[in-house]
Short mmCIF file of C-alpha atoms and ligand atoms in Angstrom, two decimals:
data_model
loop_
_atom_site.label_atom_id
_atom_site.label_comp_id
_atom_site.label_asym_id
_atom_site.label_seq_id
_atom_site.Cartn_x
_atom_site.Cartn_y
_atom_site.Cartn_z
CA UNK A 1 -79.48 78.71 36.75
CA UNK A 2 -81.51 81.25 35.39
CA UNK A 3 -81.31 84.86 36.13
CA UNK A 4 -84.47 85.59 37.72
CA UNK A 5 -87.46 87.42 36.10
CA UNK A 6 -87.47 91.16 37.00
CA UNK A 7 -90.65 92.17 38.40
CA UNK A 8 -92.10 94.86 36.53
CA UNK A 9 -93.83 96.78 39.91
CA UNK A 10 -93.60 100.14 37.69
CA UNK A 11 -95.75 98.55 34.31
CA UNK A 12 -98.07 96.96 36.32
CA UNK A 13 -99.18 99.48 38.32
CA UNK A 14 -99.50 101.35 34.93
CA UNK A 15 -101.58 99.23 33.92
CA UNK A 16 -103.21 99.42 37.13
CA UNK A 17 -103.93 103.13 37.10
CA UNK A 18 -105.82 103.36 33.85
CA UNK A 19 -107.67 100.33 34.81
CA UNK A 20 -109.19 102.60 37.98
CA UNK A 21 -108.48 105.82 35.68
CA UNK A 22 -111.33 104.20 33.52
CA UNK A 23 -113.39 103.18 36.81
CA UNK A 24 -113.59 106.71 37.77
CA UNK A 25 -115.31 107.69 34.00
CA UNK A 26 -117.87 104.96 34.55
CA UNK A 27 -118.62 105.84 37.89
CA UNK A 28 -118.44 109.97 36.73
CA UNK A 29 -120.86 108.49 34.20
CA UNK A 30 -122.93 106.32 35.76
CA UNK A 31 -123.78 108.25 39.18
CA UNK A 32 -122.41 111.80 38.36
CA UNK A 33 -119.67 111.34 41.05
CA UNK A 34 -116.10 112.42 41.06
CA UNK A 35 -113.96 110.08 43.62
CA UNK A 36 -113.01 112.20 46.13
CA UNK A 37 -109.78 112.07 48.19
CA UNK A 38 -108.07 114.41 51.06
CA UNK A 39 -105.01 114.23 51.47
CA UNK A 40 -103.46 115.00 54.88
CA UNK A 41 -100.00 116.77 55.91
CA UNK A 42 -98.89 118.07 59.23
CA UNK A 43 -95.18 119.84 59.31
CA UNK A 44 -92.38 119.63 56.66
CA UNK A 45 -90.47 116.00 56.61
CA UNK A 46 -89.00 116.19 52.70
CA UNK A 47 -90.16 112.38 52.24
CA UNK A 48 -93.69 113.09 53.19
CA UNK A 49 -94.01 116.28 51.11
CA UNK A 50 -92.79 114.02 47.67
CA UNK A 51 -94.84 110.86 48.85
CA UNK A 52 -97.85 113.74 49.65
CA UNK A 53 -96.99 115.19 46.26
CA UNK A 54 -97.09 111.83 44.19
CA UNK A 55 -100.02 110.85 46.20
CA UNK A 56 -101.91 113.80 44.93
CA UNK A 57 -100.91 114.36 41.24
CA UNK A 58 -102.16 110.00 40.73
CA UNK A 59 -105.76 111.91 40.96
CA UNK A 60 -105.84 114.17 39.29
CA UNK A 61 -104.13 112.07 36.77
CA UNK A 62 -107.23 109.37 37.54
CA UNK A 63 -109.75 112.37 36.93
CA UNK A 64 -110.38 112.08 40.78
CA UNK A 65 -110.84 115.07 43.39
CA UNK A 66 -107.75 116.05 45.23
CA UNK A 67 -108.36 117.82 49.01
CA UNK A 68 -104.77 118.97 50.50
CA UNK A 69 -104.72 120.30 53.49
CA UNK A 70 -101.39 120.78 54.74
CA UNK A 71 -100.58 121.99 58.05
CA UNK A 72 -97.80 124.02 60.19
CA UNK A 73 -95.35 121.38 62.18
CA UNK A 74 -97.30 123.04 65.03
CA UNK A 75 -101.23 122.28 64.39
CA UNK A 76 -102.66 120.95 67.64
CA UNK A 77 -104.39 117.04 67.81
CA UNK A 78 -107.15 118.59 68.52
CA UNK A 79 -107.36 121.03 65.16
CA UNK A 80 -106.15 118.31 63.58
CA UNK A 81 -109.40 115.84 65.25
CA UNK A 82 -112.04 118.96 63.99
CA UNK A 83 -110.27 118.72 60.57
CA UNK A 84 -110.72 115.24 60.39
CA UNK A 85 -114.90 114.97 61.71
CA UNK A 86 -115.15 117.41 58.84
CA UNK A 87 -114.21 115.86 56.12
CA UNK A 88 -116.06 112.07 57.63
CA UNK A 89 -118.68 114.85 57.62
CA UNK A 90 -118.12 115.44 53.73
CA UNK A 91 -119.73 113.86 51.38
CA UNK A 92 -117.44 114.82 48.19
CA UNK A 93 -114.76 113.72 50.55
CA UNK A 94 -114.92 109.55 49.65
CA UNK A 95 -111.44 108.62 51.00
CA UNK A 96 -108.84 109.98 54.49
CA UNK A 97 -105.23 109.96 53.92
CA UNK A 98 -103.18 111.30 56.98
CA UNK A 99 -99.67 110.72 56.05
CA UNK A 100 -97.75 109.19 58.55
CA UNK A 101 -95.44 109.72 60.88
CA UNK A 102 -97.61 112.73 62.32
CA UNK A 103 -95.22 115.14 65.39
CA UNK A 104 -94.19 113.86 68.13
CA UNK A 105 -96.89 115.62 70.22
CA UNK A 106 -99.83 113.57 68.19
CA UNK A 107 -100.95 110.03 68.90
CA UNK A 108 -101.46 108.72 65.58
CA UNK A 109 -103.90 106.13 67.52
CA UNK A 110 -106.17 108.33 68.15
CA UNK A 111 -105.60 110.54 65.30
CA UNK A 112 -106.04 107.84 62.83
CA UNK A 113 -109.54 105.59 65.28
CA UNK A 114 -111.36 109.26 64.11
CA UNK A 115 -111.40 108.28 60.48
CA UNK A 116 -114.42 106.89 59.61
CA UNK A 117 -113.43 103.59 59.10
CA UNK A 118 -115.78 103.42 55.15
CA UNK A 119 -113.00 106.73 53.97
CA UNK A 120 -110.30 104.94 56.27
CA UNK A 121 -108.57 104.50 52.24
CA UNK A 122 -104.17 103.46 53.70
CA UNK A 123 -106.82 100.74 55.48
CA UNK A 124 -105.02 101.80 59.17
CA UNK A 125 -108.68 101.98 61.31
CA UNK A 126 -108.51 99.50 63.92
CA UNK A 127 -111.70 98.15 62.01
CA UNK A 128 -110.28 97.70 58.86
CA UNK A 129 -108.00 95.73 60.13
CA UNK A 130 -109.89 93.20 62.43
CA UNK A 131 -111.85 92.79 58.93
CA UNK A 132 -108.83 91.65 57.52
CA UNK A 133 -108.17 89.60 60.09
CA UNK A 134 -111.18 87.94 60.36
CA UNK A 135 -111.49 86.89 56.79
CA UNK A 136 -114.83 89.85 56.38
CA UNK A 137 -115.39 91.25 52.94
CA UNK A 138 -115.47 95.67 52.92
CA UNK A 139 -111.87 96.01 54.57
CA UNK A 140 -110.18 98.35 52.77
CA UNK A 141 -106.23 96.53 52.64
CA UNK A 142 -103.56 98.83 53.38
CA UNK A 143 -101.92 99.76 49.60
CA UNK A 144 -98.46 98.64 49.63
CA UNK A 145 -99.35 94.75 51.53
CA UNK A 146 -102.09 94.74 48.44
CA UNK A 147 -99.26 96.49 45.58
CA UNK A 148 -97.21 93.64 46.94
CA UNK A 149 -100.02 90.83 46.37
CA UNK A 150 -100.61 91.50 43.09
CA UNK A 151 -97.64 91.50 41.75
CA UNK A 152 -96.98 88.39 43.47
CA UNK A 153 -100.23 87.32 42.04
CA UNK A 154 -99.68 88.08 38.46
CA UNK A 155 -95.86 86.26 39.00
CA UNK A 156 -97.01 82.91 40.34
CA UNK A 157 -100.52 82.41 39.39
CA UNK A 158 -103.41 83.03 41.87
CA UNK A 159 -103.17 79.84 42.79
CA UNK A 160 -100.71 79.93 46.25
CA UNK A 161 -102.78 77.53 48.41
CA UNK A 162 -100.02 75.06 49.84
CA UNK A 163 -97.40 77.78 49.26
CA UNK A 164 -94.87 78.74 52.30
CA UNK A 165 -94.76 82.55 52.84
CA UNK A 166 -92.22 84.13 55.02
CA UNK A 167 -93.14 87.98 55.94
CA UNK A 168 -90.56 89.23 57.25
CA UNK A 169 -91.65 92.46 60.18
CA UNK A 170 -94.83 92.82 61.99
CA UNK A 171 -95.63 96.37 61.39
CA UNK A 172 -99.28 97.37 60.96
CA UNK A 173 -98.82 98.74 57.81
CA UNK A 174 -97.29 96.39 56.02
CA UNK A 175 -96.12 92.73 57.87
CA UNK A 176 -98.83 92.19 59.72
CA UNK A 177 -101.40 92.80 56.71
CA UNK A 178 -99.76 91.22 54.02
CA UNK A 179 -99.88 88.09 56.98
CA UNK A 180 -102.87 88.45 57.06
CA UNK A 181 -104.33 88.41 52.89
CA UNK A 182 -101.51 85.47 52.56
CA UNK A 183 -103.18 83.58 55.18
CA UNK A 184 -106.83 84.00 53.09
CA UNK A 185 -104.81 82.92 49.54
CA UNK A 186 -104.01 79.31 51.99
CA UNK A 187 -100.56 79.86 52.35
CA UNK A 188 -98.44 78.47 54.96
CA UNK A 189 -97.39 81.68 56.03
CA UNK A 190 -94.08 82.42 58.91
CA UNK A 191 -94.03 86.52 59.48
CA UNK A 192 -90.41 86.91 61.22
CA UNK A 193 -89.13 90.17 62.97
CA UNK A 194 -85.96 91.64 64.76
CA UNK A 195 -85.76 88.54 67.16
CA UNK A 196 -86.33 85.56 65.04
CA UNK A 197 -83.63 82.77 65.62
CA UNK A 198 -82.18 81.92 63.23
CA UNK A 199 -83.87 83.99 60.30
CA UNK A 200 -81.39 83.03 56.92
CA UNK A 201 -82.73 79.73 57.70
CA UNK A 202 -86.20 80.68 58.59
CA UNK A 203 -85.74 82.52 54.94
CA UNK A 204 -84.94 79.70 53.25
CA UNK A 205 -87.39 77.74 53.72
CA UNK A 206 -90.50 80.00 51.99
CA UNK A 207 -91.56 80.06 48.26
CA UNK A 208 -91.99 83.73 48.59
CA UNK A 209 -90.28 86.14 50.35
CA UNK A 210 -91.91 89.49 51.76
CA UNK A 211 -89.13 91.88 53.38
CA UNK A 212 -90.72 94.87 54.82
CA UNK A 213 -87.85 95.83 57.88
CA UNK A 214 -86.43 98.63 56.59
CA UNK A 215 -82.42 97.66 56.90
CA UNK A 216 -80.91 97.99 53.91
CA UNK A 217 -80.00 95.01 52.14
CA UNK A 218 -80.04 92.96 54.87
CA UNK A 219 -81.82 89.99 52.86
CA UNK A 220 -78.54 88.06 51.32
CA UNK A 221 -78.41 85.51 48.25
CA UNK A 222 -78.61 82.88 50.27
CA UNK A 223 -81.02 83.73 52.50
CA UNK A 224 -83.54 82.44 49.61
CA UNK A 225 -84.68 78.95 48.57
CA UNK A 226 -83.56 78.60 45.14
CA UNK A 227 -86.57 79.51 42.28
CA UNK A 228 -88.23 81.79 45.40
CA UNK A 229 -90.65 84.82 44.55
CA UNK A 230 -89.09 87.79 46.02
CA UNK A 231 -90.91 90.61 46.88
CA UNK A 232 -88.88 93.94 48.01
CA UNK A 233 -90.84 96.72 50.42
CA UNK A 234 -87.68 98.41 51.57
CA UNK A 235 -86.77 101.63 49.76
CA UNK A 236 -83.57 102.69 52.01
CA UNK A 237 -81.65 105.50 51.35
CA UNK A 238 -77.72 104.50 51.35
CA UNK A 239 -74.55 106.40 49.97
CA UNK A 240 -73.88 105.79 46.48
CA UNK A 241 -70.52 104.76 44.45
CA UNK A 242 -68.76 108.64 44.19
CA UNK A 243 -68.93 110.37 47.70
CA UNK A 244 -71.76 112.67 48.88
CA UNK A 245 -73.97 110.67 46.62
CA UNK A 246 -76.88 108.54 47.75
CA UNK A 247 -78.92 105.88 46.03
CA UNK A 248 -81.93 103.63 46.70
CA UNK A 249 -81.08 99.99 47.68
CA UNK A 250 -84.20 97.34 48.74
CA UNK A 251 -84.27 95.06 52.16
CA UNK A 252 -82.87 92.59 49.51
CA UNK A 253 -79.26 92.51 48.21
CA UNK A 254 -80.45 92.47 45.08
CA UNK A 255 -77.16 91.73 42.97
CA UNK A 256 -76.81 87.87 45.17
CA UNK A 257 -80.61 87.16 44.74
CA UNK A 258 -81.26 87.77 41.09
CA UNK A 259 -78.61 84.27 40.84
CA UNK A 260 -80.63 82.77 43.14
CA UNK A 261 -84.64 83.62 43.02
CA UNK A 262 -87.17 82.73 40.47
CA UNK A 263 -87.86 86.10 40.21
CA UNK A 264 -87.90 89.25 42.50
CA UNK A 265 -88.92 92.94 43.00
CA UNK A 266 -86.40 95.37 41.83
CA UNK A 267 -85.61 99.41 44.00
CA UNK A 268 -87.20 101.23 42.69
CA UNK A 269 -89.64 100.33 40.07
CA UNK A 270 -90.97 97.00 42.50
CA UNK A 271 -93.51 97.32 45.85
CA UNK A 272 -93.49 101.40 44.99
CA UNK A 273 -95.23 102.37 42.36
CA UNK A 274 -97.79 99.89 43.21
CA UNK A 275 -98.64 101.63 46.20
CA UNK A 276 -99.58 104.50 44.92
CA UNK A 277 -101.89 102.41 42.53
CA UNK A 278 -103.43 100.85 45.02
CA UNK A 279 -103.87 104.03 46.75
CA UNK A 280 -106.29 104.91 43.67
CA UNK A 281 -108.20 101.69 43.69
CA UNK A 282 -109.43 101.90 47.37
CA UNK A 283 -110.20 105.83 46.95
CA UNK A 284 -112.14 104.43 44.06
CA UNK A 285 -113.40 101.82 45.93
CA UNK A 286 -114.73 103.76 48.81
CA UNK A 287 -116.49 105.65 46.78
CA UNK A 288 -118.66 102.97 44.81
CA UNK A 289 -119.08 102.19 48.48
CA UNK A 290 -120.71 105.39 49.55
CA UNK A 291 -122.22 105.87 46.47
CA UNK A 292 -124.21 102.23 46.37
CA UNK A 293 -122.69 102.06 42.83
CA UNK A 294 -121.10 98.08 41.86
CA UNK A 295 -117.08 97.74 43.87
CA UNK A 296 -115.08 97.37 40.25
CA UNK A 297 -111.42 96.46 42.85
CA UNK A 298 -112.09 93.44 42.33
CA UNK A 299 -112.12 93.09 38.18
CA UNK A 300 -109.83 95.62 37.82
CA UNK A 301 -106.30 94.46 40.51
N1 GUN B 1 -96.11 106.52 55.52
C1 GUN B 1 -95.32 106.45 54.73
N2 GUN B 1 -95.75 105.38 54.38
C2 GUN B 1 -97.08 105.61 54.37
C3 GUN B 1 -99.18 105.32 54.05
O1 GUN B 1 -98.72 104.43 53.15
N3 GUN B 1 -99.67 105.89 54.43
C4 GUN B 1 -99.31 107.08 54.98
N4 GUN B 1 -100.45 108.04 55.41
N5 GUN B 1 -98.44 106.97 55.62
C5 GUN B 1 -96.75 106.64 54.92
#
């Protein structure tokens, strides 16, 4: 059998970003509004600093406002809640992102609940999770699952009816919303996790396999149904070929999987670039809703 098609998330994300930039320019022209995202970072976690910087850079590149709020590790939860209340009330702020993980002395659930749902650019608020789970309009959808779905639809076509989908991982950020999105597409969805019996067997039945467990190369080639579409959400740093060097690995053993799958996302260059592009899309969507302008999300995606 031929090797899998490598799904180019970087190229798809670049296209989406340029469509979002056009949407931003249109909103400025029609309503005089520049979409703005407040990016809140507490502490100095190096990975979080890298993520936050790339989000802020993307906002500026696409013509949006980036309101940066970087605070030291010892910021109190009370002060963070006061900041969020201020951002909720600020009409120039259309989206709010609080970078996770938060320091241990903070209650993440409480902090996320304080964000106004219509400004929740990450889609982590229970109101947005509930709107998505009940299939209602107006949900802001978490960026990584949204980006994954866009890649799946671009690869397999928009009719996913009746396909068997296996989501490996049950996090609130990826696994659960991913399962909801695939269910909305009329897939038959299984959510597997660390306690699932016969994980390889479950995976082998899947036409669409989304791996989001954060365990490097856990999904082996012989876990994959021949021809399946494999979406690898994992970004794991592992020891590289040379001593002292590291490399990025997904949750899927790529070299084995590409010999069996029909299509597969690489790591890096697959889902990763889609997450930021979808954050830009969510920010534009929130700004359009706030302005009473048509929401271009469907057309852009
Ligand atoms: N930390 C890891 N991924 C994410 C994400 O998508 N959003 C936020 N806010 N924090 C994260």
